[in-house]
CSV table of C-alpha atoms in Angstrom, one decimal:
chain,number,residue,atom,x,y,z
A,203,UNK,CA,51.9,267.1,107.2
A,204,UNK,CA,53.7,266.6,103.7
A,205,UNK,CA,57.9,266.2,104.0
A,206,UNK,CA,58.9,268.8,101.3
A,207,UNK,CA,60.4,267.4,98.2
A,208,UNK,CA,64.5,267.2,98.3
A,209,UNK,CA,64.3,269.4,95.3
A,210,UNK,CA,62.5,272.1,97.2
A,211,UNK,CA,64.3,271.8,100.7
A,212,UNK,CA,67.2,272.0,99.2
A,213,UNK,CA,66.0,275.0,96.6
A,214,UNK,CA,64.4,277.0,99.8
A,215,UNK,CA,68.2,276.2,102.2
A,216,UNK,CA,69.5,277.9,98.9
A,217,UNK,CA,67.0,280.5,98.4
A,218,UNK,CA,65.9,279.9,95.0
A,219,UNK,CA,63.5,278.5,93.5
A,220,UNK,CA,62.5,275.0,92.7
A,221,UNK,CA,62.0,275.5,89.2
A,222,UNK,CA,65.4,277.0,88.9
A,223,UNK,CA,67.0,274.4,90.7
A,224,UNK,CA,65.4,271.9,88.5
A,225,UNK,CA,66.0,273.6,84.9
A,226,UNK,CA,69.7,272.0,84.2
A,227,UNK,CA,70.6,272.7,80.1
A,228,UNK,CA,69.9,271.1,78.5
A,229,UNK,CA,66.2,270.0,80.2
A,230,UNK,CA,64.4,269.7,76.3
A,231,UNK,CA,65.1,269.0,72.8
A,232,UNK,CA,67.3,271.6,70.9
A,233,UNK,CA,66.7,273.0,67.5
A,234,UNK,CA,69.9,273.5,65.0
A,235,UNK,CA,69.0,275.1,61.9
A,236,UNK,CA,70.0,274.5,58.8
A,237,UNK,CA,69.1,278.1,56.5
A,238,UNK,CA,69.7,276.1,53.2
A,239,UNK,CA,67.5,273.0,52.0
A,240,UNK,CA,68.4,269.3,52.8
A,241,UNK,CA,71.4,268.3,50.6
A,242,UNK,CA,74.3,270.9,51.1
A,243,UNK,CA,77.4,271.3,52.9
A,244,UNK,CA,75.6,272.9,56.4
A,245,UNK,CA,73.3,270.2,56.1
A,246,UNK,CA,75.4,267.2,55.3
A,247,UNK,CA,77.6,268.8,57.9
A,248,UNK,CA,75.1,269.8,60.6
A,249,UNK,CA,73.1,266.8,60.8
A,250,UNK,CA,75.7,264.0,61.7
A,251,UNK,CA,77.0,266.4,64.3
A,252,UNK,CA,73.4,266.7,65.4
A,253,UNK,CA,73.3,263.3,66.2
A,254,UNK,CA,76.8,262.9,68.0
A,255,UNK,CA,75.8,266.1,70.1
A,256,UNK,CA,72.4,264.9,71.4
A,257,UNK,CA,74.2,262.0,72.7
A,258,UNK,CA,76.5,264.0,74.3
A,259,UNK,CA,74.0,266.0,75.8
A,260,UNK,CA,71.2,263.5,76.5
A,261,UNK,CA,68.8,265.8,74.6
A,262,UNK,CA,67.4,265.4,71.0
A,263,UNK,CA,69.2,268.4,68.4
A,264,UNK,CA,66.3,268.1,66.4
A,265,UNK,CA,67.7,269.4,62.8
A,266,UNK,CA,65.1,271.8,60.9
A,267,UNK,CA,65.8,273.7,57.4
A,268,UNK,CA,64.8,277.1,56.9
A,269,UNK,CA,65.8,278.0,53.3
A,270,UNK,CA,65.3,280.3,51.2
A,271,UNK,CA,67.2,283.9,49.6
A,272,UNK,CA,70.9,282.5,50.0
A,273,UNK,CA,70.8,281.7,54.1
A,274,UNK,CA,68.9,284.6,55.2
A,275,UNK,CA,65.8,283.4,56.1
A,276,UNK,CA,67.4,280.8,58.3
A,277,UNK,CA,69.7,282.9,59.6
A,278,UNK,CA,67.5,286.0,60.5
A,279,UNK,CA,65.1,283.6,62.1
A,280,UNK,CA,67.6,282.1,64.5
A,281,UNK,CA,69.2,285.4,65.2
A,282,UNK,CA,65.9,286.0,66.7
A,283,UNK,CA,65.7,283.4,69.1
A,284,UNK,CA,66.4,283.2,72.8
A,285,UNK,CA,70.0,282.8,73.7
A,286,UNK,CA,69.2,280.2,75.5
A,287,UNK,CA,71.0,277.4,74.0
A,288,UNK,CA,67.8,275.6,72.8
A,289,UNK,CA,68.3,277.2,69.3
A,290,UNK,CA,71.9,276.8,67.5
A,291,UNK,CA,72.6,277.2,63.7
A,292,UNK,CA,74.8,275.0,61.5
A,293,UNK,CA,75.9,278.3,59.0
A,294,UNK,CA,78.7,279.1,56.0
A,295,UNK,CA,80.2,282.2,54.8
A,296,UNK,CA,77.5,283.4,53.9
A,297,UNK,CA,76.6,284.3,57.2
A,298,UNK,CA,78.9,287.5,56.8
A,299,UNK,CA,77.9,288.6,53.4
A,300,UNK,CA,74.1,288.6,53.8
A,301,UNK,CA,74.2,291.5,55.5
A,302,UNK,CA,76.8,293.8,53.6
A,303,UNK,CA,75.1,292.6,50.3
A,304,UNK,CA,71.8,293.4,51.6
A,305,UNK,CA,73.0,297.4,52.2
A,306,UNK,CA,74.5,297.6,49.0
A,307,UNK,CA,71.2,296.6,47.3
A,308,UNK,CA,69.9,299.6,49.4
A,309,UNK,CA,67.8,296.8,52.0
A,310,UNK,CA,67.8,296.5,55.4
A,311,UNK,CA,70.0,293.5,56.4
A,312,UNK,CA,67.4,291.0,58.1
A,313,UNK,CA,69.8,290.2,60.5
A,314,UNK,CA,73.2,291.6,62.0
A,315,UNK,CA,76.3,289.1,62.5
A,316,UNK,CA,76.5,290.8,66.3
A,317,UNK,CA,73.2,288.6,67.0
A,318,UNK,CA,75.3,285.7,66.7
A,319,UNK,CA,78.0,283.8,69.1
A,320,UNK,CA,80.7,281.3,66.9
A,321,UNK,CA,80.4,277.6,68.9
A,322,UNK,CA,83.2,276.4,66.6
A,323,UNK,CA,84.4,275.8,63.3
A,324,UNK,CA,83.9,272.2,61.8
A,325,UNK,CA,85.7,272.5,57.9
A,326,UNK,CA,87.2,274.9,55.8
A,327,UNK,CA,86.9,273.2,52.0
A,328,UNK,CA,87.6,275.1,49.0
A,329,UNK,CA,85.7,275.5,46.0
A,330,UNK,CA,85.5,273.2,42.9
A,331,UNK,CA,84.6,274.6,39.8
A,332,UNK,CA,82.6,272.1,37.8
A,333,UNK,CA,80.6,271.4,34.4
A,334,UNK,CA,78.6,268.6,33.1
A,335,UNK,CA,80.7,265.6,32.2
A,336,UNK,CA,79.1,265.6,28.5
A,337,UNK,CA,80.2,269.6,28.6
A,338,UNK,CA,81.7,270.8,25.5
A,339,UNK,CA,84.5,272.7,27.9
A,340,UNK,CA,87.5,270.0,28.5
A,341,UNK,CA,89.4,272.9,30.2
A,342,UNK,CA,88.4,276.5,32.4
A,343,UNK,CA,90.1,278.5,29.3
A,344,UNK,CA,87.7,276.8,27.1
A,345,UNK,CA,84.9,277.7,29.4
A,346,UNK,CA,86.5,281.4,29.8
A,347,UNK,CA,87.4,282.2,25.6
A,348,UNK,CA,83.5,280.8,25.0
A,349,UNK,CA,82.2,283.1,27.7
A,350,UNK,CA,84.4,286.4,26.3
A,351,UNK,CA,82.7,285.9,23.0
A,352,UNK,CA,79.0,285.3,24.6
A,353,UNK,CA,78.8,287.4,27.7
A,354,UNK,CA,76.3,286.6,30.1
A,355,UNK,CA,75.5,282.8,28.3
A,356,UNK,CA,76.7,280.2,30.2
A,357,UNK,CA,74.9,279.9,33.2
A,358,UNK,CA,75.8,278.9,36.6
A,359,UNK,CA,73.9,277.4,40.0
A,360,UNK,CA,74.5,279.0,43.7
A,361,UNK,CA,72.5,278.9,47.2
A,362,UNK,CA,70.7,282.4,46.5
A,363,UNK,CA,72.1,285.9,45.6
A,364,UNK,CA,75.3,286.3,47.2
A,365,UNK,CA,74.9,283.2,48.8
A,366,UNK,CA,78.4,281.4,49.4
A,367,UNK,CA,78.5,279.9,46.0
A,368,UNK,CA,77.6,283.0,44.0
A,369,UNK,CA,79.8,285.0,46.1
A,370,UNK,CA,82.8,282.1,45.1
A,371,UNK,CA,81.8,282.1,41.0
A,372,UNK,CA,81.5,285.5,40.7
A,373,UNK,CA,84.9,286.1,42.3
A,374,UNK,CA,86.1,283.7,39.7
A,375,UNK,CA,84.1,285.4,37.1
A,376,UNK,CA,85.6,288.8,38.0
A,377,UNK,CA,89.1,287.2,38.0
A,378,UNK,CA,88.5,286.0,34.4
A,379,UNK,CA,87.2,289.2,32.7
A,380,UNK,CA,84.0,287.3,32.1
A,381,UNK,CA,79.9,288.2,32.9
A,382,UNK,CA,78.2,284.6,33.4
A,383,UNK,CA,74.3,284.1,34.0
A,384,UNK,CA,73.4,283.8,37.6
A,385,UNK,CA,70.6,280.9,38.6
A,386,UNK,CA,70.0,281.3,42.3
A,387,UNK,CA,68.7,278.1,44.4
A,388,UNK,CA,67.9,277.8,47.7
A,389,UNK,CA,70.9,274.9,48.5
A,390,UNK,CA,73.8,272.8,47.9
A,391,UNK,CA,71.6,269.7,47.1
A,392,UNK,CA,69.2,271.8,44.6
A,393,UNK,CA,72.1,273.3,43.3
A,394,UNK,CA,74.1,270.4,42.5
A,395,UNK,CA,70.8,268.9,40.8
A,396,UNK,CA,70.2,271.8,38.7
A,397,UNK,CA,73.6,271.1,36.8
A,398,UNK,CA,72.9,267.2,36.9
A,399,UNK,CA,69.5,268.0,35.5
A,400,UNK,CA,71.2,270.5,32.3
A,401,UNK,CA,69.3,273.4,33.6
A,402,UNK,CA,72.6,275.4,34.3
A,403,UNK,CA,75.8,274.9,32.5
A,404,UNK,CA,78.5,275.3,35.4
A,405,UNK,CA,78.7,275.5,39.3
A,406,UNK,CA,81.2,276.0,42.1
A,407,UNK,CA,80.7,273.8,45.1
A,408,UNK,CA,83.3,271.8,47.6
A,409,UNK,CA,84.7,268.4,46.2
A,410,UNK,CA,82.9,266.9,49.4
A,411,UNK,CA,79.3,268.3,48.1
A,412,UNK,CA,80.0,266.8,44.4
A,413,UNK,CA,82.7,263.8,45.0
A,414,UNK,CA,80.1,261.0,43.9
A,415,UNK,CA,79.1,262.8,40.7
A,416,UNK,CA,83.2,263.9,39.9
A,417,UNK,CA,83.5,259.8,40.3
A,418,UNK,CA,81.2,259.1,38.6
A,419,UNK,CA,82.0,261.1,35.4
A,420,UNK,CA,78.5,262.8,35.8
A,421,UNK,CA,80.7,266.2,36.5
A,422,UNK,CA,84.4,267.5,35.1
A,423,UNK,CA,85.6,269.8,37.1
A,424,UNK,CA,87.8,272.5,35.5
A,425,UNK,CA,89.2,274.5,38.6
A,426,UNK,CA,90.1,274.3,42.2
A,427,UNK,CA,89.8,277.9,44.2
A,428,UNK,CA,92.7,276.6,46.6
A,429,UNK,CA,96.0,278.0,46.8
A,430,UNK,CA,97.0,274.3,46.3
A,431,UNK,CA,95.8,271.3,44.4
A,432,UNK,CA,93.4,269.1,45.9
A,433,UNK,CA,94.9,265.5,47.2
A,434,UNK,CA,91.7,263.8,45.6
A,435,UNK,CA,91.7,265.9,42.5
A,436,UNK,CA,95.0,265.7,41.7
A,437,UNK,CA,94.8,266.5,37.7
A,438,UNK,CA,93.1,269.9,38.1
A,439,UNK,CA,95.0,273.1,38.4
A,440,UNK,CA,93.7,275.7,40.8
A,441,UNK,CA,92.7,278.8,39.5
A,442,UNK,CA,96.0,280.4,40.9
A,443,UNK,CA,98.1,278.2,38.9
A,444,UNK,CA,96.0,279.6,36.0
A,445,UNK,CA,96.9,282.9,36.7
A,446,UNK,CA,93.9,284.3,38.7
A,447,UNK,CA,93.8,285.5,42.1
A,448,UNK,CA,89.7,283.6,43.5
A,449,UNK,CA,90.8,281.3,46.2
A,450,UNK,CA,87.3,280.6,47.8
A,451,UNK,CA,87.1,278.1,51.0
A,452,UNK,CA,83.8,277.3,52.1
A,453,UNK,CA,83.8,276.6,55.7
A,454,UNK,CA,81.2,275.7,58.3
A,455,UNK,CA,80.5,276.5,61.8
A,456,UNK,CA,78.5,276.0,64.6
A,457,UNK,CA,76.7,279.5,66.2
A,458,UNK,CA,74.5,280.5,68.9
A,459,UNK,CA,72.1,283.6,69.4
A,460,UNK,CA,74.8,286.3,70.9
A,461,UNK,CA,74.0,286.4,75.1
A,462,UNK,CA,74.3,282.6,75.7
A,463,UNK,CA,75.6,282.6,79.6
A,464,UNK,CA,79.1,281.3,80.1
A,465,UNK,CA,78.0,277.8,81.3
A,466,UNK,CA,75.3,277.0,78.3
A,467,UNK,CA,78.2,277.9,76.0
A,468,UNK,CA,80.9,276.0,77.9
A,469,UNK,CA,78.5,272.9,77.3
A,470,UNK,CA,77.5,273.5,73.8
A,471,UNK,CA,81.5,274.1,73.2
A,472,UNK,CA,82.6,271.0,74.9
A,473,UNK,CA,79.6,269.1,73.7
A,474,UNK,CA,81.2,270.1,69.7
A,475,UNK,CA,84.4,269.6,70.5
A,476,UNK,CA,83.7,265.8,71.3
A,477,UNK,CA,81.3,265.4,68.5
A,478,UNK,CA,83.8,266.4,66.3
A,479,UNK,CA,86.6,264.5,67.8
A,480,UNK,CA,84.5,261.4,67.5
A,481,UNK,CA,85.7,259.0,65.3
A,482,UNK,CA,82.3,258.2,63.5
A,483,UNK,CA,82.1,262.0,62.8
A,484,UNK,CA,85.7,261.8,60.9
A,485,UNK,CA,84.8,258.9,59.0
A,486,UNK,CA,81.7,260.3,57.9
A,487,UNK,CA,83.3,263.7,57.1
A,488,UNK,CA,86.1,261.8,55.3
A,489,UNK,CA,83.2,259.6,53.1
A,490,UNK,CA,82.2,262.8,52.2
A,491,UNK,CA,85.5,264.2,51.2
A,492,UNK,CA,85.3,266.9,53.6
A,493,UNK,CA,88.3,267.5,55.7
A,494,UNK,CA,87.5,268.3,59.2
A,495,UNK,CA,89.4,272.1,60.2
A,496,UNK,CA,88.0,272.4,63.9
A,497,UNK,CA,88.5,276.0,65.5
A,498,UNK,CA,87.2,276.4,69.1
A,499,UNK,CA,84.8,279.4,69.7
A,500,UNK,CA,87.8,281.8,70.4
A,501,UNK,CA,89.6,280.5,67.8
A,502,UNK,CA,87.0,280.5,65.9
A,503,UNK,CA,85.7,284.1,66.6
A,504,UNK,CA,88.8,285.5,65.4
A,505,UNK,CA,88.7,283.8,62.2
A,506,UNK,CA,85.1,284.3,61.1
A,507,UNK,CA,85.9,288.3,62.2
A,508,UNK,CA,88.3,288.4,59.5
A,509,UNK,CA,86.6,285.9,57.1
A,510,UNK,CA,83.7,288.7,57.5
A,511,UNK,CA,86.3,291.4,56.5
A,512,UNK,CA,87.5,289.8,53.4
A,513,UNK,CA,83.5,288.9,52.5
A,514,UNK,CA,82.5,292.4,52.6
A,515,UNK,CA,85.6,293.2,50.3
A,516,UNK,CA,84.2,290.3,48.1
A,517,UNK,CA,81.2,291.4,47.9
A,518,UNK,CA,82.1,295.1,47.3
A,519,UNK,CA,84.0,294.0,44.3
A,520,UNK,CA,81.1,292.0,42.6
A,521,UNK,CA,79.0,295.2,43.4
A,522,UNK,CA,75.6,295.0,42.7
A,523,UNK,CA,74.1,292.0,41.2
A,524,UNK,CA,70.9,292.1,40.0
């Protein structure tokens, strides 16, 4: 006669089954996705903490990017999956204003932000306004007296309507008394090449997301949406000291399909916070000019809860954008 496996004595002393026993998370690769294309802040974000994580957890994070209309193909796909921990999402803002812009354009929101579970909060940057270092605008009033006399002419790059970089330029634009031209893209990276390239005129995007092209005089940026100056940028005002209430911080952070159990989360939570921690992570966050602001999930819930509340005001504000 066969002697039973250990696995399955010990599974049938327990009374459960082998398979059970055996299926330890993570036991397979995991998918984060990114729901912008390669090149912006959740991807430039998401894929070095991919790396640090799988170590972490002795399984691949195998990074895949589902862009496409601002985040919400991405993000309604992974809200779909099986909160099992084998799918996670690297998101922004625009995780909360998706779905509140999507009812005021009289749509069904594709996802709701109840299908997700915050992991933790990686950054918190604030917005850069910026134009094209040949630009005839030296200064944001320049920029803002041109665009009073030619409404609707000067155009301007985001992710996708009322994606997290419309959402910040429009709140500038409705600060300023000014209608600008909206050029949807479906990420940071084709975003930022659409102003390189002369095919819009202006964009708002972190400092971290544009730093090379700041240094290298390809960009002039105008603005900062902080409530203080940026310690890199240390010449240009923010829009408060210019008289106009449009602070904008674009932050990122790690989610989960809502329903994970308490011990896949506790991993994916621990297995963050030590990625994060790591010092290769900081010194890649800091080459990119990207300040790490880590939140843990509760903390985290709580913020993105009220970050939600404030989008939806946001976005109610702009009204609807054609």
């Amino acid at each position: 006669m066969k002697i039973p496996h250990l696995a399955a004595s010990l599974a049938i002393a327990l009374g459960v089954s082998a398979p059970a026993l055996a299926d330890v998370f993570p036991s397979r690769p995991i998918t984060m996705v990114i729901p912008f294309s390669p090149g912006g802040v959740s991807d430039t974000t998401g894929r070095p903490l991919a790396v640090l994580m799988s170590k972490i957890l002795g399984q691949p994070i195998v990074v895949e990017n589902r862009a496409g209309a601002g985040g919400a193909i991405g993000m309604a796909y992974a809200s779909k999956a099986e909160p099992n921990g084998y799918t996670i999402m690297m998101a922004l803002p625009s995780i909360s204003a998706i779905p509140v812009a999507d009812e005021l354009q009289g749509k069904q929101p594709s996802y709701s932000t109840s299908k997700f579970d915050g992991i933790a909060r990686v950054s918190a940057d604030p917005t850069v306004i910026s134009v094209r270092g040949d630009s005839k605008w030296k200064t944001l009033q320049e920029l803002i007296d041109d665009a009073k006399q030619n409404p609707e002419s000067i155009s301007f790059s985001s992710s996708g309507i009322y994606g997290t970089t419309h959402v910040a330029m429009e709140r500038f634009a409705h600060a300023a008394g000014i209608k600008l031209l909206h050029v949807p893209y479906g990420g940071g990276g084709e975003q930022v090449s659409a102003l390189l390239g002369g095919h819009v005129q202006a964009t708002s995007q972190t400092y971290g997301n544009t730093s090379q092209h700041i240094k290298s005089g390809a960009f002039r940026p105008l603005a900062v949406q902080s409530a203080e100056r940026l310690p890199a940028l240390p010449d240009v005002p923010t829009l408060k000291e210019l008289g106009m209430d449009a602070e904008y911080y674009l932050w990122a952070g790690l989610f989960a399909p809502a329903g994970l159990p308490e011990d896949i989360k506790g991993k994916l939570r621990d297995a963050a916070r030590q990625a994060i921690a790591d010092p290769s992570f900081e010194k890649t966050m800091s080459g990119m000019g990207t300040p790490i602001q880590y939140q843990d999930a509760d903390a985290f819930d709580k913020f993105w809860r009220t970050d939600e509340l404030q989008q939806a005001q946001v976005i109610k504000t702009i009204g609807k954008v054609n």
